[in-house]
Coordinates of C-alpha atoms in Angstrom, one line a residue:
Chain A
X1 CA 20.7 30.1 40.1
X2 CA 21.9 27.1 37.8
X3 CA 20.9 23.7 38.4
X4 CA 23.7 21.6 38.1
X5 CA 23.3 19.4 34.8
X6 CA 23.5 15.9 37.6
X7 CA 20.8 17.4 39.5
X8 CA 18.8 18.3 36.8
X9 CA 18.9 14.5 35.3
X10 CA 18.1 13.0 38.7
X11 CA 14.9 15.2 38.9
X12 CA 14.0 14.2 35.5
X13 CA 14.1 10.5 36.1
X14 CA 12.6 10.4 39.3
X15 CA 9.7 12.8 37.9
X16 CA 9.4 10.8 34.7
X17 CA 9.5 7.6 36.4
X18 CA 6.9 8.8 38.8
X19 CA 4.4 9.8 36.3
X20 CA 5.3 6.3 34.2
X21 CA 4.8 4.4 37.7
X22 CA 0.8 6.1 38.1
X23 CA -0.1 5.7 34.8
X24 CA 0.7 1.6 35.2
X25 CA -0.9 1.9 38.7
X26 CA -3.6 3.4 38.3
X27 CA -4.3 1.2 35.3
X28 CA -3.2 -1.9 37.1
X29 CA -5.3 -0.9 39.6
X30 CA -9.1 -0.9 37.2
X31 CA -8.6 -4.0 35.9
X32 CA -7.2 -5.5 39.3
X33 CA -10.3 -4.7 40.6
X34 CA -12.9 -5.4 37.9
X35 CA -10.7 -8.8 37.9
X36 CA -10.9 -9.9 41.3
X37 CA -14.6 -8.5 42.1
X38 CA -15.5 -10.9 39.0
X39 CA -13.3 -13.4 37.9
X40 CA -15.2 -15.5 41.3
X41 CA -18.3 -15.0 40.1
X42 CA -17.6 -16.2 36.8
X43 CA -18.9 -20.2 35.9
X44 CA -19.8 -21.7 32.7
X45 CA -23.8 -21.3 34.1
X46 CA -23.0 -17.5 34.5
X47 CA -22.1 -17.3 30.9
X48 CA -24.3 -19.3 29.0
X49 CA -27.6 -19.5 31.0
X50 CA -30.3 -16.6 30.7
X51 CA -30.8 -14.1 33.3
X52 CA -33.5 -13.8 36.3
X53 CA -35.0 -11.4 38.3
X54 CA -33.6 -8.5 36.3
X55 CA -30.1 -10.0 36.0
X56 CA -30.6 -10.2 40.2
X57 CA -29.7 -13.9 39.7
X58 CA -28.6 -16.8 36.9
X59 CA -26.3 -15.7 34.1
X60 CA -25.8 -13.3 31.4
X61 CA -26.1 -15.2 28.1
X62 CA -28.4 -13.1 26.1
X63 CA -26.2 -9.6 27.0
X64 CA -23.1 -11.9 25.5
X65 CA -25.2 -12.4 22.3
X66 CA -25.8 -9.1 21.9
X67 CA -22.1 -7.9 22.9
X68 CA -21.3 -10.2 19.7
X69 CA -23.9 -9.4 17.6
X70 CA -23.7 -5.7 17.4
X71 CA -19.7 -4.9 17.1
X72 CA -20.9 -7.5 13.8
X73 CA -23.4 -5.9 12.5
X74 CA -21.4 -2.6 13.3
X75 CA -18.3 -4.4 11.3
X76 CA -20.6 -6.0 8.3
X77 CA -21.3 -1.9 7.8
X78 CA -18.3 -0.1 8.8
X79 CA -15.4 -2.5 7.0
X80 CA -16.7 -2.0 3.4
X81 CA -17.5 1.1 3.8
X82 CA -14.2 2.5 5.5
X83 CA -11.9 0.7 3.7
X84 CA -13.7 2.0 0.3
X85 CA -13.4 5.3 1.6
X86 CA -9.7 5.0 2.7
X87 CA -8.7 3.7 -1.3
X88 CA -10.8 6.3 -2.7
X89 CA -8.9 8.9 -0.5
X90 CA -5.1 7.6 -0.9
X91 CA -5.6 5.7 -4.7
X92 CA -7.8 7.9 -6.6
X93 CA -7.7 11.6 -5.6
X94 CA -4.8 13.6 -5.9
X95 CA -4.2 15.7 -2.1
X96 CA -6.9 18.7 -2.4
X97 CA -8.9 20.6 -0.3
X98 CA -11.7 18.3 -0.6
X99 CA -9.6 15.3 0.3
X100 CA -8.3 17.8 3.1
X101 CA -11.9 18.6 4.2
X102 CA -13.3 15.1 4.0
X103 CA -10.2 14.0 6.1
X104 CA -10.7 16.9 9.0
X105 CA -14.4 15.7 8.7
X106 CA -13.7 11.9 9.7
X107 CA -10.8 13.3 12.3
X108 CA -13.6 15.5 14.0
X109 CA -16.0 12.4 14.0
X110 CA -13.8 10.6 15.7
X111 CA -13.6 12.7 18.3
X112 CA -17.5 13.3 19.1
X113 CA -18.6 11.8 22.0
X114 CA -20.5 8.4 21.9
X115 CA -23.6 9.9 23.6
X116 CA -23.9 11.9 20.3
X117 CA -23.8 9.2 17.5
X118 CA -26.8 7.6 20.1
X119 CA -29.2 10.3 20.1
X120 CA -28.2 10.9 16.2
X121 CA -29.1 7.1 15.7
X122 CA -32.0 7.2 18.5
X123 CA -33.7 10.3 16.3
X124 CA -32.7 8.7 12.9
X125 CA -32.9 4.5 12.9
X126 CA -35.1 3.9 15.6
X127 CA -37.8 7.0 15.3
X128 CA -37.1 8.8 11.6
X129 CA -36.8 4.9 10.0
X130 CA -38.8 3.6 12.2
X131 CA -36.6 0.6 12.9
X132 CA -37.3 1.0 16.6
X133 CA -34.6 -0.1 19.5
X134 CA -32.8 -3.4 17.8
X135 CA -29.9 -5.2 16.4
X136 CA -30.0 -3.2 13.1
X137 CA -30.7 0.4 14.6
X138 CA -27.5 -0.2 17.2
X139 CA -25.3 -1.7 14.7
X140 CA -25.4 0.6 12.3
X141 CA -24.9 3.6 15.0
X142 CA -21.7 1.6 15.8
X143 CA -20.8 1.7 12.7
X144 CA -21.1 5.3 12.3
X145 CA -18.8 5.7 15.3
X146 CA -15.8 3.6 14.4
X147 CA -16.3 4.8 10.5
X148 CA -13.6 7.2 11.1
X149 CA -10.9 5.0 12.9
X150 CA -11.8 2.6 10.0
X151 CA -10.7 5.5 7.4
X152 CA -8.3 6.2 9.1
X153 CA -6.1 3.5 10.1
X154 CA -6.9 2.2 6.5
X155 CA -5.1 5.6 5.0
X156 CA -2.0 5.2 7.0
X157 CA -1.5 1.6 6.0
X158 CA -2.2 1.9 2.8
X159 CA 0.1 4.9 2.7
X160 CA 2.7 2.6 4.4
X161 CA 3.2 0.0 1.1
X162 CA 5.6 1.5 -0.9
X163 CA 5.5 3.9 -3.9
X164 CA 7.4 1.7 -5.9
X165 CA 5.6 -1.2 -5.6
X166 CA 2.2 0.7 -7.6
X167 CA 4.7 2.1 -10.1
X168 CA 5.7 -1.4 -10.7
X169 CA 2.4 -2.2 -11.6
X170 CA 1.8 0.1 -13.7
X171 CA 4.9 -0.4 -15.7
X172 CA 3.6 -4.0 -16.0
X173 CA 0.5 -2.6 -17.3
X174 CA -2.2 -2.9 -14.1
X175 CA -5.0 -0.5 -14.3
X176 CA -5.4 1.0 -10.9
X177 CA -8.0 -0.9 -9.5
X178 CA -5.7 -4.5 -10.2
X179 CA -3.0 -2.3 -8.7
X180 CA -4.7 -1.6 -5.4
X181 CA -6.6 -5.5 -5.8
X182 CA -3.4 -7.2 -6.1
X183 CA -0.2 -4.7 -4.7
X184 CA -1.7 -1.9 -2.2
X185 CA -4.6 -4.0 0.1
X186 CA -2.4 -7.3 0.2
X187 CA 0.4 -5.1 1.7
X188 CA -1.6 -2.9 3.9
X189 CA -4.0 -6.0 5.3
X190 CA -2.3 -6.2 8.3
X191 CA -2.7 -2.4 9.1
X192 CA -6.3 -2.5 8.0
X193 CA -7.0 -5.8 10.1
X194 CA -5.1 -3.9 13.4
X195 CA -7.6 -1.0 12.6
X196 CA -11.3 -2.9 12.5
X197 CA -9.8 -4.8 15.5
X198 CA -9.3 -2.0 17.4
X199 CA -12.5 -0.9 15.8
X200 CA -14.2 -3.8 17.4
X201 CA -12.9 -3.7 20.7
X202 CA -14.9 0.3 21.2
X203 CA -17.9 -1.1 20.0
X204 CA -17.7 -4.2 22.9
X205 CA -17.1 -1.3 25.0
X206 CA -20.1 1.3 24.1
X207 CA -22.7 1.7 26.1
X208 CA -24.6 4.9 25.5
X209 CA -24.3 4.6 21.7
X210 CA -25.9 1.4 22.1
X211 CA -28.4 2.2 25.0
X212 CA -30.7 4.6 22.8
X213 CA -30.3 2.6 19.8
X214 CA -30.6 -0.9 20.8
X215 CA -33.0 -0.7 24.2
X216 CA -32.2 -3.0 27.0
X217 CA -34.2 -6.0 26.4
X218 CA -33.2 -8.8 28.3
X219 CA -34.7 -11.8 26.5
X220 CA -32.5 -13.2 23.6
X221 CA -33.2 -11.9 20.5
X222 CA -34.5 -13.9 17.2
X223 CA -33.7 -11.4 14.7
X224 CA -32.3 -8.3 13.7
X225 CA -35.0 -6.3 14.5
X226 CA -35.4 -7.5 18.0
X227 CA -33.9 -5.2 21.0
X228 CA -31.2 -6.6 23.1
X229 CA -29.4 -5.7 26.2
X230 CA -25.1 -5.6 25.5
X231 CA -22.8 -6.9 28.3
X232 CA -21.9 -3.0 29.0
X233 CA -25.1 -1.8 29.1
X234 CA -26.1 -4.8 31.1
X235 CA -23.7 -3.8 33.5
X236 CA -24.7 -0.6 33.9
X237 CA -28.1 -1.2 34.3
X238 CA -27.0 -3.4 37.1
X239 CA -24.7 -0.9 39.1
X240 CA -27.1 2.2 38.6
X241 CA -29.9 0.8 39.7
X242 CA -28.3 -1.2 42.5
X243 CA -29.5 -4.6 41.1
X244 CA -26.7 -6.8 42.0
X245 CA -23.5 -5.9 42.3
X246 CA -21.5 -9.2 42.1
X247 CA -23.6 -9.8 38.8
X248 CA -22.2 -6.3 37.4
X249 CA -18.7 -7.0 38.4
X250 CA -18.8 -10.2 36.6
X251 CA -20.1 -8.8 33.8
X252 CA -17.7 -6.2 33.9
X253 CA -14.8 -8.7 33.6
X254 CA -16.3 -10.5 30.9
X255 CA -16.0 -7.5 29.0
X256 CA -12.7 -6.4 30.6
X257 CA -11.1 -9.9 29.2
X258 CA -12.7 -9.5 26.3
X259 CA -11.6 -6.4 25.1
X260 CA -8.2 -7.5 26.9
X261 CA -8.1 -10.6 24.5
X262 CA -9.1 -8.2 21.5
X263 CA -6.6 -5.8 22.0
X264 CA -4.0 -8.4 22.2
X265 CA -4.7 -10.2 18.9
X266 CA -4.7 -6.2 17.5
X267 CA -1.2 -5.9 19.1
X268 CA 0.2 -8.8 18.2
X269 CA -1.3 -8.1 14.5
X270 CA 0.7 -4.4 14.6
X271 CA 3.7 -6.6 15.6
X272 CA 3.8 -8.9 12.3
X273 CA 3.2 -5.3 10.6
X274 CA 6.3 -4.1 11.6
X275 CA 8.2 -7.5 11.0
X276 CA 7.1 -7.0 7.5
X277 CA 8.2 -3.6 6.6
X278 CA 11.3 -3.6 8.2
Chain B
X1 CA 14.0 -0.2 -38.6
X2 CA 12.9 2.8 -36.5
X3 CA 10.8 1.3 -33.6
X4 CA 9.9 4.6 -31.9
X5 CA 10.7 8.2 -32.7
X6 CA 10.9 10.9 -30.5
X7 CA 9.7 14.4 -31.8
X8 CA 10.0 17.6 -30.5
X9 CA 9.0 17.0 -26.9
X10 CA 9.1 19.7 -24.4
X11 CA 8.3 18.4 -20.9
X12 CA 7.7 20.9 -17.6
X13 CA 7.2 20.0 -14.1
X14 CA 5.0 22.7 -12.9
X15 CA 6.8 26.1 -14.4
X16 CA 10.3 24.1 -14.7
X17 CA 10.8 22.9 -18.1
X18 CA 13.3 19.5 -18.1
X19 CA 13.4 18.6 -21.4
X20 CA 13.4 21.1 -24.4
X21 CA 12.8 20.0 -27.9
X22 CA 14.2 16.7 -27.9
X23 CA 14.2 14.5 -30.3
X24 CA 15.8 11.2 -30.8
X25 CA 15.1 8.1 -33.0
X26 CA 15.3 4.7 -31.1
X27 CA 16.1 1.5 -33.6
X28 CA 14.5 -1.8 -33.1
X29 CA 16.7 -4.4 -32.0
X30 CA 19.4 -2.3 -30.7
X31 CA 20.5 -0.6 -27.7
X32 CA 20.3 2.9 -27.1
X33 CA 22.3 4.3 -24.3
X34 CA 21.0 7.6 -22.7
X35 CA 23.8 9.8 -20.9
X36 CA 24.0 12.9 -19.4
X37 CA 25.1 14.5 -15.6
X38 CA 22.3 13.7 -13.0
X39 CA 19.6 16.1 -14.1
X40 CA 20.0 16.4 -17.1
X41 CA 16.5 15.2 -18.0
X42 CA 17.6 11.2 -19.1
X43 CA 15.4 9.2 -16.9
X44 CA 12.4 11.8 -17.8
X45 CA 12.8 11.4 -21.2
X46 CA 12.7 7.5 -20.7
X47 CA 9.9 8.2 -18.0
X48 CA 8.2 9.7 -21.4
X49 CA 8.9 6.3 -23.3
X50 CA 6.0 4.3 -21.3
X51 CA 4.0 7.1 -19.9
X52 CA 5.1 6.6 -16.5
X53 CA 5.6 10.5 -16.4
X54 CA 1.5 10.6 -16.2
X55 CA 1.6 9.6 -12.8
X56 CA 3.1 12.8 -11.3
X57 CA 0.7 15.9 -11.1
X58 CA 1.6 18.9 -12.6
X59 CA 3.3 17.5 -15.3
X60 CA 2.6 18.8 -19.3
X61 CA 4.1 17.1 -22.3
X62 CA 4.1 18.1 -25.6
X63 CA 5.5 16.4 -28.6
X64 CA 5.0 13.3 -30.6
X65 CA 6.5 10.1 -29.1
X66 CA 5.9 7.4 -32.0
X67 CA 5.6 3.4 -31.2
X68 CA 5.6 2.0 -34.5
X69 CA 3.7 4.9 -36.1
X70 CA 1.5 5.3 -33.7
X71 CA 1.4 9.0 -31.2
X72 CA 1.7 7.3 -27.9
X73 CA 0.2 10.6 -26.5
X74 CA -2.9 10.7 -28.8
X75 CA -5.8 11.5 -26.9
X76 CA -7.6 8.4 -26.4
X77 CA -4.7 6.0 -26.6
X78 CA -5.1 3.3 -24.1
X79 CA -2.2 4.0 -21.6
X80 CA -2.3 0.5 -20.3
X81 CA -1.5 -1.5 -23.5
X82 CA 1.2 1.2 -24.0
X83 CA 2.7 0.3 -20.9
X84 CA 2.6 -3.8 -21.5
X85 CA 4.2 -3.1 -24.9
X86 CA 7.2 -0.8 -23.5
X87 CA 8.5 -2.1 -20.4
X88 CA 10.5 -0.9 -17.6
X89 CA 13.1 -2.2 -15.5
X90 CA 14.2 -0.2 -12.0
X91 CA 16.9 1.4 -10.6
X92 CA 16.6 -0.5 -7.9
X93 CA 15.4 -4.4 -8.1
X94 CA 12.0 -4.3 -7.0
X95 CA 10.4 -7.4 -6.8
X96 CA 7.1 -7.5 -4.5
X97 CA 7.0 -9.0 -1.3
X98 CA 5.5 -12.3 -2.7
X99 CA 7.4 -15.9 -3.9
X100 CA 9.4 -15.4 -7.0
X101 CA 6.6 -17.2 -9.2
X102 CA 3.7 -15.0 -8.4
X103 CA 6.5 -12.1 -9.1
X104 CA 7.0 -13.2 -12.5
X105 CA 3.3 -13.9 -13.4
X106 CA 2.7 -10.9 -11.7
X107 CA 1.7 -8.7 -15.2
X108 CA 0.1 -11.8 -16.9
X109 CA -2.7 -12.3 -13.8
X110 CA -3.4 -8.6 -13.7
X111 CA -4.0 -9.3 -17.5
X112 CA -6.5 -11.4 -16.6
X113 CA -4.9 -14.7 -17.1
X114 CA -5.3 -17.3 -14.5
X115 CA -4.9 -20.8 -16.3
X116 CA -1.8 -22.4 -13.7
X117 CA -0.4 -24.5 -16.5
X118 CA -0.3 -21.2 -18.8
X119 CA 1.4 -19.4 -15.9
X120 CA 3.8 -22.5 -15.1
X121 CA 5.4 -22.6 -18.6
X122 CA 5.4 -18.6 -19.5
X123 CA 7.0 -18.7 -16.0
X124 CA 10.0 -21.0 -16.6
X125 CA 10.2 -19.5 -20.1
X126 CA 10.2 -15.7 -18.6
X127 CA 12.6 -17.2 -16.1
X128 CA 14.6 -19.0 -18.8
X129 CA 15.3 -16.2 -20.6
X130 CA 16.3 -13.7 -17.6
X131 CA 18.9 -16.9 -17.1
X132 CA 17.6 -16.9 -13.7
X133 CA 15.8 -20.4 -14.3
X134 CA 18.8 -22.3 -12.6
X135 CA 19.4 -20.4 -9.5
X136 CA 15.1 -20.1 -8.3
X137 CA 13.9 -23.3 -10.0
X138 CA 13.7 -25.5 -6.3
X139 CA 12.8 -22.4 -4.8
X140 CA 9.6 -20.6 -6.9
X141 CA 7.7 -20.8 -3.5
X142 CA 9.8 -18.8 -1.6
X143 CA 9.8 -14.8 -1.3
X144 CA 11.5 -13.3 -3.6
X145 CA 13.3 -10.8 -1.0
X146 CA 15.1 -13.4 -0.3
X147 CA 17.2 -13.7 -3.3
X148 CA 20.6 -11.9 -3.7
X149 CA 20.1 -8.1 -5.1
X150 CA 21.4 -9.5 -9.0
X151 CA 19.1 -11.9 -9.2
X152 CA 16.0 -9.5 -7.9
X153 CA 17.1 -7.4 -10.8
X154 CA 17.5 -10.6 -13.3
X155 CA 13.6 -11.5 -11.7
X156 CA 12.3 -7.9 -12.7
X157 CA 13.4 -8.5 -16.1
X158 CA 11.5 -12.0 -16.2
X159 CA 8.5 -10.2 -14.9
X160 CA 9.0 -7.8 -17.8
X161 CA 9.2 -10.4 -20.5
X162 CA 6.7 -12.4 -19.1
X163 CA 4.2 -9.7 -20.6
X164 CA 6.1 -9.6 -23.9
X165 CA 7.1 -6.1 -24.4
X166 CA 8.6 -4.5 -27.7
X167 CA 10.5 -2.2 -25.9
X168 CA 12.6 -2.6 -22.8
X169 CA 13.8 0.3 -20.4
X170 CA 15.9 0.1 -18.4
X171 CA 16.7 2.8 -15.2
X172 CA 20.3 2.7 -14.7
X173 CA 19.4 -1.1 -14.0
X174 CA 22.7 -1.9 -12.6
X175 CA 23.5 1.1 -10.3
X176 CA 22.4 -1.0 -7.1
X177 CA 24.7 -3.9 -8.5
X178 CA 28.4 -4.8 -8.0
X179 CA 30.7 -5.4 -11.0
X180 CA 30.2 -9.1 -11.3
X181 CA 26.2 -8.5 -11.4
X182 CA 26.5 -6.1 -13.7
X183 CA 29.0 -7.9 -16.7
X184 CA 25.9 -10.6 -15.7
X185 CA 23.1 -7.8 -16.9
X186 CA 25.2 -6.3 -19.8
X187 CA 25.7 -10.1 -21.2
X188 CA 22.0 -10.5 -20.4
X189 CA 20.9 -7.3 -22.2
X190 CA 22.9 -8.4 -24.9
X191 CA 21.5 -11.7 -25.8
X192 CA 17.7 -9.9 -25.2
X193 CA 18.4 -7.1 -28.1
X194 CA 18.1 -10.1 -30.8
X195 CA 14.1 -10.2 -29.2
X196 CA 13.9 -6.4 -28.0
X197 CA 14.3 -3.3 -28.3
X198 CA 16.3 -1.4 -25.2
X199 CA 16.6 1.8 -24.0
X200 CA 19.2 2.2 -21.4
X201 CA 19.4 5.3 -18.9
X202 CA 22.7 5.4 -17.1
X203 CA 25.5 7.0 -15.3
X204 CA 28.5 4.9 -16.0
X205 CA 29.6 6.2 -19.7
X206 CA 31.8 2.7 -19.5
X207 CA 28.8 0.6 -19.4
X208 CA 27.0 3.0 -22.5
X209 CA 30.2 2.5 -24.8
X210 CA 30.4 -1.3 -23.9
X211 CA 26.8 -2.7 -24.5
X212 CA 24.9 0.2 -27.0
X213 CA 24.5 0.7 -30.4
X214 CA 23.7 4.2 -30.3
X215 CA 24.2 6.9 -27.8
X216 CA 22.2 10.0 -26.9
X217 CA 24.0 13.0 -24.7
X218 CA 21.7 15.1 -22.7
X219 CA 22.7 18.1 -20.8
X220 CA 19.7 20.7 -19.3
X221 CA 17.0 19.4 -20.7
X222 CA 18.6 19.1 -24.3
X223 CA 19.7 16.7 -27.1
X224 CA 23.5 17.9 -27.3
X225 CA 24.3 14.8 -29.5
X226 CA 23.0 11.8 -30.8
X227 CA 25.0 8.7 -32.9
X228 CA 26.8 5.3 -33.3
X229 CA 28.0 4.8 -30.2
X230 CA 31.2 4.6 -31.6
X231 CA 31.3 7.9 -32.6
X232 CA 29.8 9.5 -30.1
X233 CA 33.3 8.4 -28.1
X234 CA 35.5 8.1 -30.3
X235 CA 34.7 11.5 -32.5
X236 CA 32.0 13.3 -31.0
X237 CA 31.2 16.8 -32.7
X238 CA 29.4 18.5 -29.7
X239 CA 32.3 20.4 -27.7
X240 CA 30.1 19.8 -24.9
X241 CA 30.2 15.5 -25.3
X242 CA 33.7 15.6 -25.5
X243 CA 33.7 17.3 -22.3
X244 CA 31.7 15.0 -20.8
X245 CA 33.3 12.0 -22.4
X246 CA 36.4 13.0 -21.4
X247 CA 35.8 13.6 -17.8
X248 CA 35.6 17.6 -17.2
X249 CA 32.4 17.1 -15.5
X250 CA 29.4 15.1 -14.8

């Protein structure tokens, strides 16, 4: 039996719309919560005052340090490195299997579970190199991880500026590297920027990378080489072990606005992007 | 005076060979027109002129392409400084998406020179002579996507002479353009032969037997004619150009 073509659209929107409707909900629903749990117990004292009893009482300073200092160190590593990559890639190889291979490589990576590039950087910074759990060892395991996004998102902007504009420069007598210095990365800046921004907003986020590569140390740290306890691992520290669970909620939103606020800047980034190519 | 000479030069894309032997002498201080149907190898040929043809893979040239004497495909010759003495101008105006002064300085900073009062006068002088100077003088700051297509096209010439070429080609440079523009080009191109020498590609045989001195015809790859412009039209010896010329194809 047919179903008649009215039918058939009525289905479709109502099913469509229903699947649209949970996926808002559901993620309405996450931050709602995280939001309301915390946003009370949040005070300028719970942010920039030092922890006691475990993180049973004061505030959560030193986690916020180390929330800010690792996705930098991560950045410091991952940015020059990436976006070298990315030119090499697009600028300076012709499309071969290697290129092919390197770029299934960084596609793979991207996909490995956190979990993974922490016991890779557990085994290799903090035991192999002897760095031990700190700053350093966790930044540059973040780093690893968002590597591939870094590449990535790098490529496809940089693929994004137009042919003409590097044919141009030649014609005007540009060796490549003043070509991509002064035509291709001024162009694809906003891409790249949208790409480490959204780079930084996972490495707020991570926990497990960071928990076997940075330890858990709770006092504030005076140098790279000194452990330190993020806002997410903070917070799980303080929901697994049943330490307080105000204190976890409001470190959870902390993090939740904070990776709300980043994500917005990236968005609103993409945005001028468009403006600028269309 | 001969100003380049093209010798023999075969050109394949892979296993597709689009231009076959040609050879054509180019005069300094005149305009030679280029005209063919599309595919007929023109705009390769010019591609050759500067090199640009080197950034396509699987392209082979052979042949001698001489720029004052000099093989412009010797092994060893410094593609760059080819490229700032023969000059190219766009089918389409393509300025970059920056203000209409850092356009036309564009080739002199990636040459390394940064001095602003240097920049300022080869600038209005570039701009000057593109006889653009009037209509972007109170408005160097502003992007120069904002300008009307004609002068975009008149801006990519400045940027050109800014970096002092010999040689000037030019890619069907008024194919974007609407009549008016493009009397404003041909005048243009003819008050820059007394300082260049141009190579024009086009499609419009009007525009070839208006503003060149000589004429090439190119059909499949090939060199069917070459001569005064004059008699290229007016008497050409090739059965095939007076097809062409006369309208039975193209």
């Amino acid at each position: 039996m047919r179903i008649p073509p009215r039918v058939a659209q009525t289905v479709a929107r109502v099913v469509l719309g229903a699947a649209t409707f949970f996926t808002v909900a559901v993620l309405i629903f996450i931050i709602g919560h995280v939001l309301v749990k915390g946003i009370p117990v949040l005070s300028f004292r719970f942010l920039f005052s030092n922890p006691e009893d475990m993180g049973r009482a004061g505030g959560i300073f030193p986690t916020l340090v180390g929330s800010v200092l690792l996705p930098a160190v991560a950045l410091v590593f991952a940015v020059p490195l990436g976006i070298g990559t990315a030119v090499f890639l697009t600028e300076y190889t012709r499309e071969s299997k290697i290129t092919a291979a390197i770029r299934f490589g960084a596609d793979c990576l991207a996909g490995i579970p956190s979990i993974i590039f922490g016991l890779f950087g557990f085994i290799f910074f903090v035991t192999v190199l002897r760095m031990g759990w700190c700053i350093l060892s966790g930044g540059l395991t973040l780093a690893m991880m968002v590597l591939p996004t870094i590449i990535r998102t790098t490529e496809e902007a940089i693929r994004a500026v137009p042919y003409a504009y590097r044919e141009v420069s030649f014609s005007l007598g540009a060796t490549r590297w003043r070509t991509v210095w002064r035509v291709v990365l001024p162009n694809a800046l906003p891409g790249i920027v949208t790409g480490i921004i959204l780079s930084l907003g996972r490495s707020i986020g991570e926990t497990a990378a960071v928990i076997f590569t940075a330890g858990s140390s709770l006092r504030m740290p005076s140098s790279l080489f000194d452990s330190v306890r993020t806002m997410s691992v903070h917070f799980y520290i303080l929901a697994r072990e049943g330490i307080s669970s105000e204190n976890a909620y409001g470190t959870a939103a902390v993090l939740v606005l904070a990776v709300l606020m980043v994500n917005g800047i990236s968005y609103w980034l993409m945005h001028q992007f468009m403006k600028r190519f269309s | 005076m001969l100003k380049m000479d093209i010798q023999k030069v075969d050109l394949f894309y892979g296993e597709f060979q689009a231009l076959k032997g040609v050879s054509m002498p180019i005069q300094a201080n005149k305009i030679t027109a280029l005209i063919g149907p599309s595919g007929c190898g023109k705009s390769t040929l010019l591609r050759c002129l500067n090199r640009m043809n080197d950034l396509i893979p699987n392209v082979r040239i052979q042949g001698t392409i001489l720029l004052d004497n000099f093989n412009i495909y010797e092994p060893g010759a410094r593609v760059e400084d080819i490229r700032k003495r023969v000059g190219m101008v766009f089918q389409r105006p393509n300025p970059f998406p920056m203000s209409v002064f850092d356009n036309v300085v564009y080739g002199l900073r990636v040459a390394g020179n940064f001095n602003k009062s240097f920049l300022a006068e080869k600038a209005e002088k570039s701009l000057k002579a593109a006889w653009l100077w009037d209509n972007v003088k109170d408005r160097l700051r502003d992007s120069a996507l904002d300008l009307p297509l004609d002068q975009q096209q008149r801006l990519c010439i400045a940027r050109l002479i800014a970096v002092e070429p010999e040689v000037i080609l030019m890619d069907e440079p008024c194919s974007a353009l609407d009549p008016i523009a493009t009397a404003k080009i041909e005048e243009l191109m003819n008050e820059l032969r007394a300082s260049y020498t141009i190579v024009i590609v086009t499609h419009n045989m009007h525009q070839a037997a208006r503003v060149s001195d000589f004429t090439g015809y190119m059909l499949l790859g090939e060199m069917v004619e070459f001569g005064v412009t004059s008699e290229v039209f007016i008497t050409p010896k090739d059965k095939r150009t007076q097809d062409y010329i006369s309208g039975k194809y193209g």
